[in-house]
Amino acid sequence: MSTRIKIKALLESTQTDIDVTVKGWVRTFRNNQFIALNDGSTNNNIQVVVDFENTDPALLKRITTGAAISVFGHLVPSLGKGQSVEIKAKTIEILGDSDPEKYPLQPKKHSLEFLREIAHLRFRTNTFGAIFRVRHSLAFAIHKFFEERGFVYLHTPIITASDAEGAGETFHVTNFDLNNVPKGDNGEVDFKQDFFGRSANLTVSGQLEGELGAMALSDIYTFGPTFRAENSNTTRHLAEFWMIEPEMAFADINDNMDTAEALLKYVIAYALDKNKEDIEFLTQRLLDEEKQKPQNERSEMTLTEKLQFCLDNNFERLTYTEAIDILKESTPNKKKKFQYLVEGWGTDLQSEHERYLVEKHFKKPVILTDYPKEIKSFYMRQNEDGKTVAAMDILFPGIGEIVGGSQREERLEKLEQRMDELGIPKDELWWYLDTRRFGSCPHAGFGLGFERLVLFVTGMGNIRDVIPFPRFPKNAEF
Amino acid sequence: MSTRIKIKALLESTQTDIDVTVKGWVRTFRNNQFIALNDGSTNNNIQVVVDFENTDPALLKRITTGAAISVFGHLVPSLGKGQSVEIKAKTIEILGDSDPEKYPLQPKKHSLEFLREIAHLRFRTNTFGAIFRVRHSLAFAIHKFFEERGFVYLHTPIITASDAEGAGETFHVTNFDLNNVPKGDNGEVDFKQDFFGRSANLTVSGQLEGELGAMALSDIYTFGPTFRAENSNTTRHLAEFWMIEPEMAFADINDNMDTAEALLKYVIAYALDKNKEDIEFLTQRLLDEEKQKPQNERSEMTLTEKLQFCLDNNFERLTYTEAIDILKESTPNKKKKFQYLVEGWGTDLQSEHERYLVEKHFKKPVILTDYPKEIKSFYMRQNEDGKTVAAMDILFPGIGEIVGGSQREERLEKLEQRMDELGIPKDELWWYLDTRRFGSCPHAGFGLGFERLVLFVTGMGNIRDVIPFPRFPKNAEF
């Protein structure tokens, strides 16, 4: 018997009239004759033709949806449409049965909500097979992009004692028996007795540590999990998600925008190339889904067109101030259709405003820069106007903010002054300030939310569907 | 002024007699004339020659170790030895000063212990620059290896409610105010009120979830952080470390060994090729370090030779039972030099035994297979002999276990029986057992400790020196 060949390779093979072995899971079995077999290497199935007249009926009965089988047979050109080759089975071996009465994944359409409850099995559907292969390609393309540009992949810590960034609520990490947390004489928790000898959290961002690397290695990036203990049950938030955070020494906000735009285009192009069939499948899925919506709520472009459009057009770059002017004069603002009316400079932009700019006004990805310092983080570089900082956010259609970044404040005095203003403890961040004390230089970086990128490229609507096992309030199953 | 060129590219350039701009950090400044400049893109510095007679003395004074500068000048062939080009400076700009009285990194040899305390600055040393560039290359090569073989990169969850594997003590993750943990009527912690509605931990392994992916996508791998709340202060353990865990459907223990050996050779070869200068530097560093040891404690091979040796030789494969026979008959066992004498079959191997096999007996990497089931995990496939499981550990010189893996128990009945024997709650792992209920198949996988791999390839002796910000008992700084 020949070695197993993956179905992707078989379907791409130009050779026929050879014996092959394939292994995979039965998707369907029609007329006791045609097995659609999938092994996850591609969205497509290979058709296995069973000589049912000469096959033990007891075996035929075990060829059920979900069963794992090994097939040895002859590869021949296919007469069926949509496939170039098929296998005439010589022997079929059942590796693992799947009781059709009990198997949760029936050969019919299941709701995404239901599939979320059986996340351990949803990999076996067309939709989730495609999503996770695309997710893989996007992750690989990110590493490849940075490798080609000489960035060093830095594993910044997941457990951290610093919560100085104040990016949101953090999860505590502790070794204490929670039934019996040790207290000191003052009645407060005695963290000296905890594993790390101090209070520790899960990281909300690797940026500050990433900057330490960049101030020696020039260009670094992180790609790791980050955490927010926010009680938000939305289609855009997870308690555990993956972020990519590049940090570049000797770079300003323009270099930052150029790198972020190049990165996004590079990885989308990579997935379009490597995952053509998956993205075609997801495009059709979205079309089918949108058929249930009224005409005016459907996308103007298909998923594939939208991705291609991103590659073919420069992202629109404008300042926050210019965006406010556009929004103030916009029809939905004048007609009071916005939930939050845009009345003046200084206000934070809401999702509805971002969507208006991206989806209605510019109809393409937008990079907003130079936000009011009051609505941005302490580490962003203060502009000469005394009012704004060199921040930049990239807004994507249907997603909103996909990238947030800035040139960093490299001037010790300005940085310390801003930390004082915001009450950020300087002694806790002594190491961060040290980089401004010794050989500081202009530098910039950004954070890319990986799941939001996967959402965009797969056309899915809920962030819980683009990570294998989503973590959100009251859910840590699997 | 021309765009900045990275020093690595400059030193590889064959073109001279051109104007260039470089930016980096001053390593040394000799005789008011020769700046050794480094930007982290390579271990090598570029020499910048200063026309000190025509340079403002105030500027000269600011060219100190650690200062960030921008240099515009003329690239010319170098007369100095060990470098092909140098830059005759036309203008030098100080981007960030570094007060020589205060800068912790003096141009002298610092101990690794001291550098660990200033981990935010140690990236700026030759040793740590080399380590983190090598670490990057190893990480990239891992992704590349799997991408070429059609594996899907799966992000398994970091926060998990299941502690069923029992791999060690876990860290609790909670949203509770630790000063005031809510208790139920029974006086026990009321986890229903916690963020996830149940007790949650940091993952010790992504394997079980990885298997779920493999049972649909065929070949997957994880590469993420894992955690152990063990109070061990050794040179081989961290509380937070990174693991690579491939999982392959339709694969047995031999496929598993083949893949693991191919992976290790692939990534070592990649680093040797891409990081030639870094590894040469680390080789010399190790030679210098070992000069302080007595002759008989020094390595027989240099670091580079050791790495090359790994590529050129098949790993020795033998069973646990064969290994026990060798150990029983070994000189240190007979002369009672082992701390733990090997008296018979069934005992777990200690580090001294593994090192004897690898470093003295075979003098090469060793793969041990078919361990007694009592000393291995519940999910490993039970061999026909009723005594052993299809486990495989790869042992490396100086490191010990670098890979641990097995063929997985795919037979529901055998798996449940073993779980019952070990008291592992089946209801908590309903999703894991489901994969054996529906379309089970032979499959295998392993875990590779990333930091142990980096230790091996860099020749470093302490695991805290190969991860940017190590986490261990009583330490979560930075």
Short mmCIF file of C-alpha atoms in Angstrom, two decimals, chain B residues 90-461:
data_model
loop_
_atom_site.label_atom_id
_atom_site.label_comp_id
_atom_site.label_asym_id
_atom_site.label_seq_id
_atom_site.Cartn_x
_atom_site.Cartn_y
_atom_site.Cartn_z
CA LYS B 90 30.25 64.21 7.64
CA THR B 91 27.61 65.05 10.21
CA ILE B 92 26.75 63.42 13.51
CA GLU B 93 23.53 64.11 15.36
CA ILE B 94 22.91 63.07 18.95
CA LEU B 95 19.40 61.61 19.15
CA GLY B 96 19.56 60.58 22.77
CA ASP B 97 22.31 61.13 25.32
CA SER B 98 23.63 58.52 27.70
CA ASP B 99 25.27 59.86 30.81
CA PRO B 100 28.41 57.73 31.23
CA GLU B 101 28.28 58.23 35.01
CA LYS B 102 24.82 56.72 35.22
CA TYR B 103 24.52 54.28 32.32
CA PRO B 104 24.39 50.81 33.87
CA LEU B 105 26.00 49.11 30.86
CA GLN B 106 29.65 50.04 30.97
CA PRO B 107 31.94 48.95 28.13
CA LYS B 108 33.25 46.02 30.15
CA LYS B 109 32.21 42.48 30.92
CA HIS B 110 29.14 42.25 33.13
CA SER B 111 27.99 39.06 34.83
CA LEU B 112 24.89 37.34 33.47
CA GLU B 113 23.35 37.69 36.92
CA PHE B 114 23.76 41.45 36.85
CA LEU B 115 22.39 41.66 33.32
CA ARG B 116 19.30 39.72 34.40
CA GLU B 117 18.53 42.55 36.81
CA ILE B 118 18.67 45.06 33.97
CA ALA B 119 16.86 42.86 31.45
CA HIS B 120 15.45 46.02 29.86
CA LEU B 121 18.97 46.99 28.76
CA ARG B 122 20.66 43.65 28.21
CA PHE B 123 19.34 43.52 24.62
CA ARG B 124 22.08 46.08 23.99
CA THR B 125 24.92 43.65 24.72
CA ASN B 126 26.60 41.40 22.15
CA THR B 127 25.54 38.26 23.97
CA PHE B 128 21.86 39.11 24.32
CA GLY B 129 21.60 40.67 20.88
CA ALA B 130 22.86 37.36 19.49
CA ILE B 131 20.56 35.27 21.72
CA PHE B 132 17.40 37.13 20.76
CA ARG B 133 18.20 37.17 17.06
CA VAL B 134 18.79 33.41 17.21
CA ARG B 135 15.57 32.98 19.20
CA HIS B 136 13.74 34.89 16.49
CA SER B 137 15.17 32.72 13.74
CA LEU B 138 14.27 29.52 15.55
CA ALA B 139 10.69 30.74 15.99
CA PHE B 140 10.40 31.71 12.37
CA ALA B 141 11.91 28.43 11.19
CA ILE B 142 9.34 26.52 13.25
CA HIS B 143 6.49 28.32 11.50
CA LYS B 144 8.17 27.82 8.14
CA PHE B 145 8.68 24.10 8.71
CA PHE B 146 5.01 23.58 9.48
CA GLU B 147 3.79 25.90 6.73
CA GLU B 148 5.75 23.89 4.16
CA ARG B 149 4.14 20.69 5.43
CA GLY B 150 0.56 21.92 5.47
CA PHE B 151 0.11 22.12 9.24
CA VAL B 152 -2.44 24.63 10.55
CA TYR B 153 -1.25 26.95 13.34
CA LEU B 154 -3.91 26.69 16.04
CA HIS B 155 -4.22 29.15 18.93
CA THR B 156 -5.40 26.94 21.75
CA PRO B 157 -6.75 28.74 24.81
CA ILE B 158 -4.46 30.25 27.44
CA ILE B 159 -7.16 30.52 30.09
CA THR B 160 -8.77 27.18 30.68
CA ALA B 161 -11.21 25.66 33.12
CA SER B 162 -9.77 22.20 32.71
CA ASP B 163 -6.91 21.06 34.87
CA ALA B 164 -7.47 17.49 33.91
CA GLU B 165 -4.07 16.77 32.51
CA GLY B 166 -2.55 17.11 35.93
CA ALA B 167 0.76 18.26 34.50
CA GLY B 168 1.60 20.26 37.57
CA GLU B 169 0.45 23.14 39.68
CA THR B 170 -1.47 25.77 37.79
CA PHE B 171 -1.94 29.49 38.27
CA HIS B 172 -5.45 30.64 39.07
CA VAL B 173 -6.96 33.33 36.85
CA THR B 174 -9.64 35.38 38.50
CA ASN B 175 -11.47 38.64 38.36
CA PHE B 176 -12.23 38.59 42.08
CA ASP B 177 -11.04 41.27 44.41
CA LEU B 178 -8.60 39.10 46.35
CA ASN B 179 -9.29 41.12 49.48
CA ASN B 180 -12.85 39.99 49.35
CA VAL B 181 -13.37 36.69 47.60
CA PRO B 182 -17.10 35.88 47.52
CA LYS B 183 -18.08 32.71 49.36
CA GLY B 184 -21.18 30.59 48.96
CA ASP B 185 -23.43 29.26 51.69
CA ASN B 186 -21.06 26.35 52.23
CA GLY B 187 -18.19 28.72 52.97
CA GLU B 188 -16.37 27.77 49.78
CA VAL B 189 -15.39 30.22 47.03
CA ASP B 190 -18.40 30.99 44.85
CA PHE B 191 -16.85 30.67 41.43
CA LYS B 192 -20.21 31.29 39.79
CA GLN B 193 -19.56 34.94 40.52
CA ASP B 194 -16.12 34.89 38.91
CA PHE B 195 -15.54 36.20 35.40
CA PHE B 196 -15.83 32.84 33.70
CA GLY B 197 -18.50 31.53 36.07
CA ARG B 198 -16.15 28.76 37.17
CA SER B 199 -12.65 28.21 38.44
CA ALA B 200 -10.11 29.01 35.73
CA ASN B 201 -6.35 28.47 35.31
CA LEU B 202 -3.52 29.26 32.98
CA THR B 203 -2.90 26.44 30.54
CA VAL B 204 -0.14 23.92 31.11
CA SER B 205 -0.44 22.53 27.59
CA GLY B 206 -2.51 23.05 24.47
CA GLN B 207 -2.34 19.40 23.52
CA LEU B 208 -5.85 18.25 24.36
CA GLU B 209 -7.40 21.14 22.42
CA GLY B 210 -4.82 20.64 19.69
CA GLU B 211 -6.04 17.08 19.21
CA LEU B 212 -9.52 18.45 18.54
CA GLY B 213 -8.12 20.46 15.65
CA ALA B 214 -6.10 17.57 14.27
CA MET B 215 -9.18 15.35 14.21
CA ALA B 216 -10.58 17.62 11.50
CA LEU B 217 -7.66 19.45 9.87
CA SER B 218 -5.23 16.47 9.91
CA ASP B 219 -2.10 18.36 10.96
CA ILE B 220 -2.02 21.24 13.39
CA TYR B 221 0.51 22.83 15.71
CA THR B 222 0.39 25.27 18.56
CA PHE B 223 3.08 27.77 19.52
CA GLY B 224 2.13 29.65 22.61
CA PRO B 225 2.88 30.36 26.24
CA THR B 226 2.35 27.72 28.93
CA PHE B 227 2.60 28.03 32.67
CA ARG B 228 3.67 26.05 35.73
CA ALA B 229 3.26 27.38 39.24
CA GLU B 230 6.06 25.22 40.54
CA ASN B 231 8.33 26.65 43.15
CA SER B 232 11.50 25.52 41.42
CA ASN B 233 14.50 27.77 41.17
CA THR B 234 16.58 25.88 38.64
CA THR B 235 18.47 26.78 35.49
CA ARG B 236 16.00 24.64 33.50
CA HIS B 237 12.56 25.84 34.66
CA LEU B 238 10.43 28.92 34.18
CA ALA B 239 6.94 29.74 35.45
CA GLU B 240 6.08 31.06 31.97
CA PHE B 241 7.56 29.46 28.87
CA TRP B 242 6.70 28.84 25.24
CA MET B 243 5.85 25.47 23.77
CA ILE B 244 5.32 24.09 20.30
CA GLU B 245 2.81 21.25 20.17
CA PRO B 246 2.14 19.59 16.82
CA GLU B 247 -0.63 17.03 16.56
CA MET B 248 -1.07 14.76 13.54
CA ALA B 249 -4.03 12.63 12.55
CA PHE B 250 -3.34 9.32 10.83
CA ALA B 251 0.14 9.23 12.37
CA ASP B 252 1.81 6.71 14.65
CA ILE B 253 4.77 6.94 16.99
CA ASN B 254 7.24 6.48 14.13
CA ASP B 255 5.76 9.35 12.13
CA ASN B 256 5.94 11.31 15.36
CA MET B 257 9.66 10.63 15.83
CA ASP B 258 10.37 11.37 12.17
CA THR B 259 8.57 14.70 12.35
CA ALA B 260 10.21 15.76 15.61
CA GLU B 261 13.70 14.87 14.39
CA ALA B 262 13.10 16.62 11.05
CA LEU B 263 11.78 19.71 12.84
CA LEU B 264 14.77 19.97 15.17
CA LYS B 265 17.24 19.55 12.33
CA TYR B 266 15.38 22.02 10.14
CA VAL B 267 15.33 24.81 12.69
CA ILE B 268 18.94 24.29 13.80
CA ALA B 269 20.05 24.36 10.16
CA TYR B 270 18.03 27.53 9.61
CA ALA B 271 19.68 29.31 12.52
CA LEU B 272 23.15 28.13 11.53
CA ASP B 273 22.55 29.58 8.09
CA LYS B 274 20.78 32.85 9.01
CA ASN B 275 22.66 33.60 12.22
CA LYS B 276 26.15 32.53 11.33
CA GLU B 277 27.80 35.52 13.01
CA ASP B 278 25.62 35.33 16.11
CA ILE B 279 26.38 31.64 16.57
CA GLU B 280 30.08 32.21 15.95
CA PHE B 281 30.01 34.87 18.64
CA LEU B 282 28.16 32.58 21.05
CA THR B 283 30.59 29.77 20.26
CA GLN B 284 33.51 31.98 21.23
CA ARG B 285 31.64 33.17 24.32
CA LEU B 286 31.20 29.58 25.45
CA LEU B 287 34.84 28.75 24.77
CA ASP B 288 35.88 31.73 26.90
CA GLU B 289 33.50 30.71 29.67
CA GLU B 290 34.72 27.12 29.65
CA LYS B 291 38.34 28.23 29.92
CA GLN B 292 37.56 28.84 33.57
CA LYS B 293 36.58 25.21 34.06
CA PRO B 294 38.96 22.31 34.62
CA GLN B 295 39.93 20.60 31.37
CA ASN B 296 37.79 17.50 32.01
CA GLU B 297 34.61 19.55 32.46
CA ARG B 298 34.93 21.38 29.17
CA SER B 299 32.81 20.41 26.18
CA GLU B 300 34.40 18.05 23.71
CA MET B 301 32.89 20.01 20.84
CA THR B 302 32.45 23.72 20.30
CA LEU B 303 28.90 25.03 20.05
CA THR B 304 29.03 25.24 16.27
CA GLU B 305 30.45 21.73 16.04
CA LYS B 306 27.76 20.41 18.36
CA LEU B 307 25.01 21.94 16.24
CA GLN B 308 26.53 20.63 13.04
CA PHE B 309 26.89 17.20 14.64
CA CYS B 310 23.15 17.18 15.37
CA LEU B 311 22.40 17.80 11.72
CA ASP B 312 24.80 15.17 10.43
CA ASN B 313 23.69 12.25 12.59
CA ASN B 314 20.53 10.29 13.05
CA PHE B 315 19.16 10.49 16.55
CA GLU B 316 19.62 7.17 18.35
CA ARG B 317 16.27 5.45 18.84
CA LEU B 318 15.79 2.84 21.51
CA THR B 319 13.17 1.69 23.97
CA TYR B 320 13.04 2.60 27.60
CA THR B 321 13.62 -1.08 28.37
CA GLU B 322 16.82 -1.10 26.32
CA ALA B 323 17.93 2.09 28.02
CA ILE B 324 17.41 0.56 31.45
CA ASP B 325 19.57 -2.39 30.44
CA ILE B 326 22.35 -0.06 29.32
CA LEU B 327 22.10 2.00 32.49
CA LYS B 328 22.09 -1.03 34.77
CA GLU B 329 25.32 -2.24 33.21
CA SER B 330 26.93 1.22 33.08
CA THR B 331 30.07 2.03 35.00
CA PRO B 332 28.55 4.85 37.09
CA ASN B 333 25.74 2.51 38.13
CA LYS B 334 28.07 -0.32 39.05
CA LYS B 335 30.45 2.03 40.82
CA LYS B 336 27.49 3.67 42.54
CA LYS B 337 28.35 7.08 41.14
CA PHE B 338 24.73 7.80 40.18
CA GLN B 339 22.79 9.59 42.87
CA TYR B 340 19.82 7.39 41.99
CA LEU B 341 20.98 3.86 41.23
CA VAL B 342 19.16 2.08 38.41
CA GLU B 343 18.00 -1.15 39.90
CA GLY B 344 15.22 -2.29 37.68
CA TRP B 345 12.52 -1.73 35.14
CA GLY B 346 9.75 0.71 35.95
CA THR B 347 11.65 3.53 37.57
CA ASP B 348 11.56 7.03 36.06
CA LEU B 349 14.80 8.22 34.54
CA GLN B 350 16.61 11.01 36.33
CA SER B 351 18.50 13.78 34.62
CA GLU B 352 21.83 12.05 35.43
CA HIS B 353 20.66 8.91 33.59
CA GLU B 354 19.49 10.84 30.56
CA ARG B 355 22.77 12.70 30.44
CA TYR B 356 24.75 9.48 30.70
CA LEU B 357 22.90 7.98 27.74
CA VAL B 358 23.23 11.09 25.60
CA GLU B 359 26.59 12.49 26.59
CA LYS B 360 28.60 9.39 27.50
CA HIS B 361 27.07 6.31 25.96
CA PHE B 362 25.70 7.36 22.56
CA LYS B 363 27.27 10.81 22.35
CA LYS B 364 24.36 12.09 20.31
CA PRO B 365 20.66 12.96 20.64
CA VAL B 366 18.60 10.00 21.77
CA ILE B 367 14.93 9.15 21.35
CA LEU B 368 13.57 6.88 24.06
CA THR B 369 10.29 5.10 23.39
CA ASP B 370 7.78 2.82 25.04
CA TYR B 371 7.93 3.92 28.66
CA PRO B 372 6.10 2.16 31.51
CA LYS B 373 2.54 3.43 31.51
CA GLU B 374 2.73 4.23 35.23
CA ILE B 375 5.17 7.08 34.69
CA LYS B 376 3.37 8.60 31.69
CA SER B 377 0.11 10.45 31.01
CA PHE B 378 -3.33 8.93 30.65
CA TYR B 379 -3.71 9.90 26.98
CA MET B 380 -0.76 7.89 25.70
CA ARG B 381 -1.53 4.87 23.58
CA GLN B 382 -1.30 1.57 25.45
CA ASN B 383 1.00 -0.95 23.85
CA GLU B 384 0.04 -4.59 23.35
CA ASP B 385 2.31 -5.70 26.21
CA GLY B 386 -0.08 -4.16 28.73
CA LYS B 387 2.87 -2.53 30.48
CA THR B 388 4.13 0.24 28.26
CA VAL B 389 2.75 3.17 26.29
CA ALA B 390 3.79 4.53 22.89
CA ALA B 391 5.61 7.51 24.38
CA MET B 392 8.73 9.07 22.95
CA ASP B 393 11.09 11.56 24.58
CA ILE B 394 13.97 13.24 22.80
CA LEU B 395 17.02 13.85 24.96
CA PHE B 396 19.63 16.42 23.98
CA PRO B 397 23.16 16.86 25.29
CA GLY B 398 23.37 19.40 28.09
CA ILE B 399 19.59 19.92 28.02
CA GLY B 400 17.97 16.60 28.79
CA GLU B 401 14.38 16.26 27.62
CA ILE B 402 13.70 18.71 24.82
CA VAL B 403 10.72 16.92 23.29
CA GLY B 404 8.08 14.75 24.93
CA GLY B 405 5.38 13.09 22.91
CA SER B 406 3.40 10.00 22.15
CA GLN B 407 0.97 8.28 19.94
CA ARG B 408 -2.40 9.10 21.52
CA GLU B 409 -4.88 6.53 22.78
CA GLU B 410 -7.54 6.67 20.07
CA ARG B 411 -9.62 3.75 21.43
CA LEU B 412 -12.47 5.09 23.56
CA GLU B 413 -12.68 2.05 25.80
CA LYS B 414 -8.96 1.91 26.58
CA LEU B 415 -8.87 5.65 27.18
CA GLU B 416 -11.83 5.65 29.55
CA GLN B 417 -10.44 2.69 31.42
CA ARG B 418 -7.13 4.45 31.95
CA MET B 419 -8.86 7.65 33.04
CA ASP B 420 -10.87 5.65 35.58
CA GLU B 421 -7.70 4.01 36.87
CA LEU B 422 -6.08 7.38 37.37
CA GLY B 423 -9.20 9.11 38.70
CA ILE B 424 -9.39 11.64 35.88
CA PRO B 425 -12.91 13.07 35.64
CA LYS B 426 -14.44 11.98 32.36
CA ASP B 427 -17.31 14.46 32.49
CA GLU B 428 -14.90 17.40 32.49
CA LEU B 429 -13.26 16.07 29.37
CA TRP B 430 -16.49 15.19 27.50
CA TRP B 431 -15.23 17.10 24.46
CA TYR B 432 -11.95 15.22 24.42
CA LEU B 433 -13.74 11.90 24.61
CA ASP B 434 -16.11 12.98 21.83
CA THR B 435 -13.26 12.82 19.35
CA ARG B 436 -12.93 9.12 20.23
CA ARG B 437 -16.66 8.65 19.89
CA PHE B 438 -16.98 10.17 16.46
CA GLY B 439 -14.48 9.38 13.74
CA SER B 440 -11.52 8.51 15.94
CA CYS B 441 -8.28 7.61 14.24
CA PRO B 442 -4.67 6.87 15.11
CA HIS B 443 -2.88 10.11 15.85
CA ALA B 444 0.25 11.37 17.52
CA GLY B 445 1.93 14.53 18.68
CA PHE B 446 4.63 16.04 20.81
CA GLY B 447 5.63 19.10 22.79
CA LEU B 448 8.85 20.98 22.18
CA GLY B 449 10.02 23.32 24.92
CA PHE B 450 11.03 26.42 23.02
CA GLU B 451 13.38 27.87 25.63
CA ARG B 452 15.22 24.54 25.91
CA LEU B 453 15.74 24.63 22.18
CA VAL B 454 17.07 28.19 22.41
CA LEU B 455 19.34 27.12 25.28
CA PHE B 456 20.77 24.35 23.13
CA VAL B 457 21.35 26.48 20.05
CA THR B 458 22.83 29.44 21.92
CA GLY B 459 24.95 27.35 24.29
CA MET B 460 23.68 29.34 27.26
CA GLY B 461 23.49 27.69 30.66
#
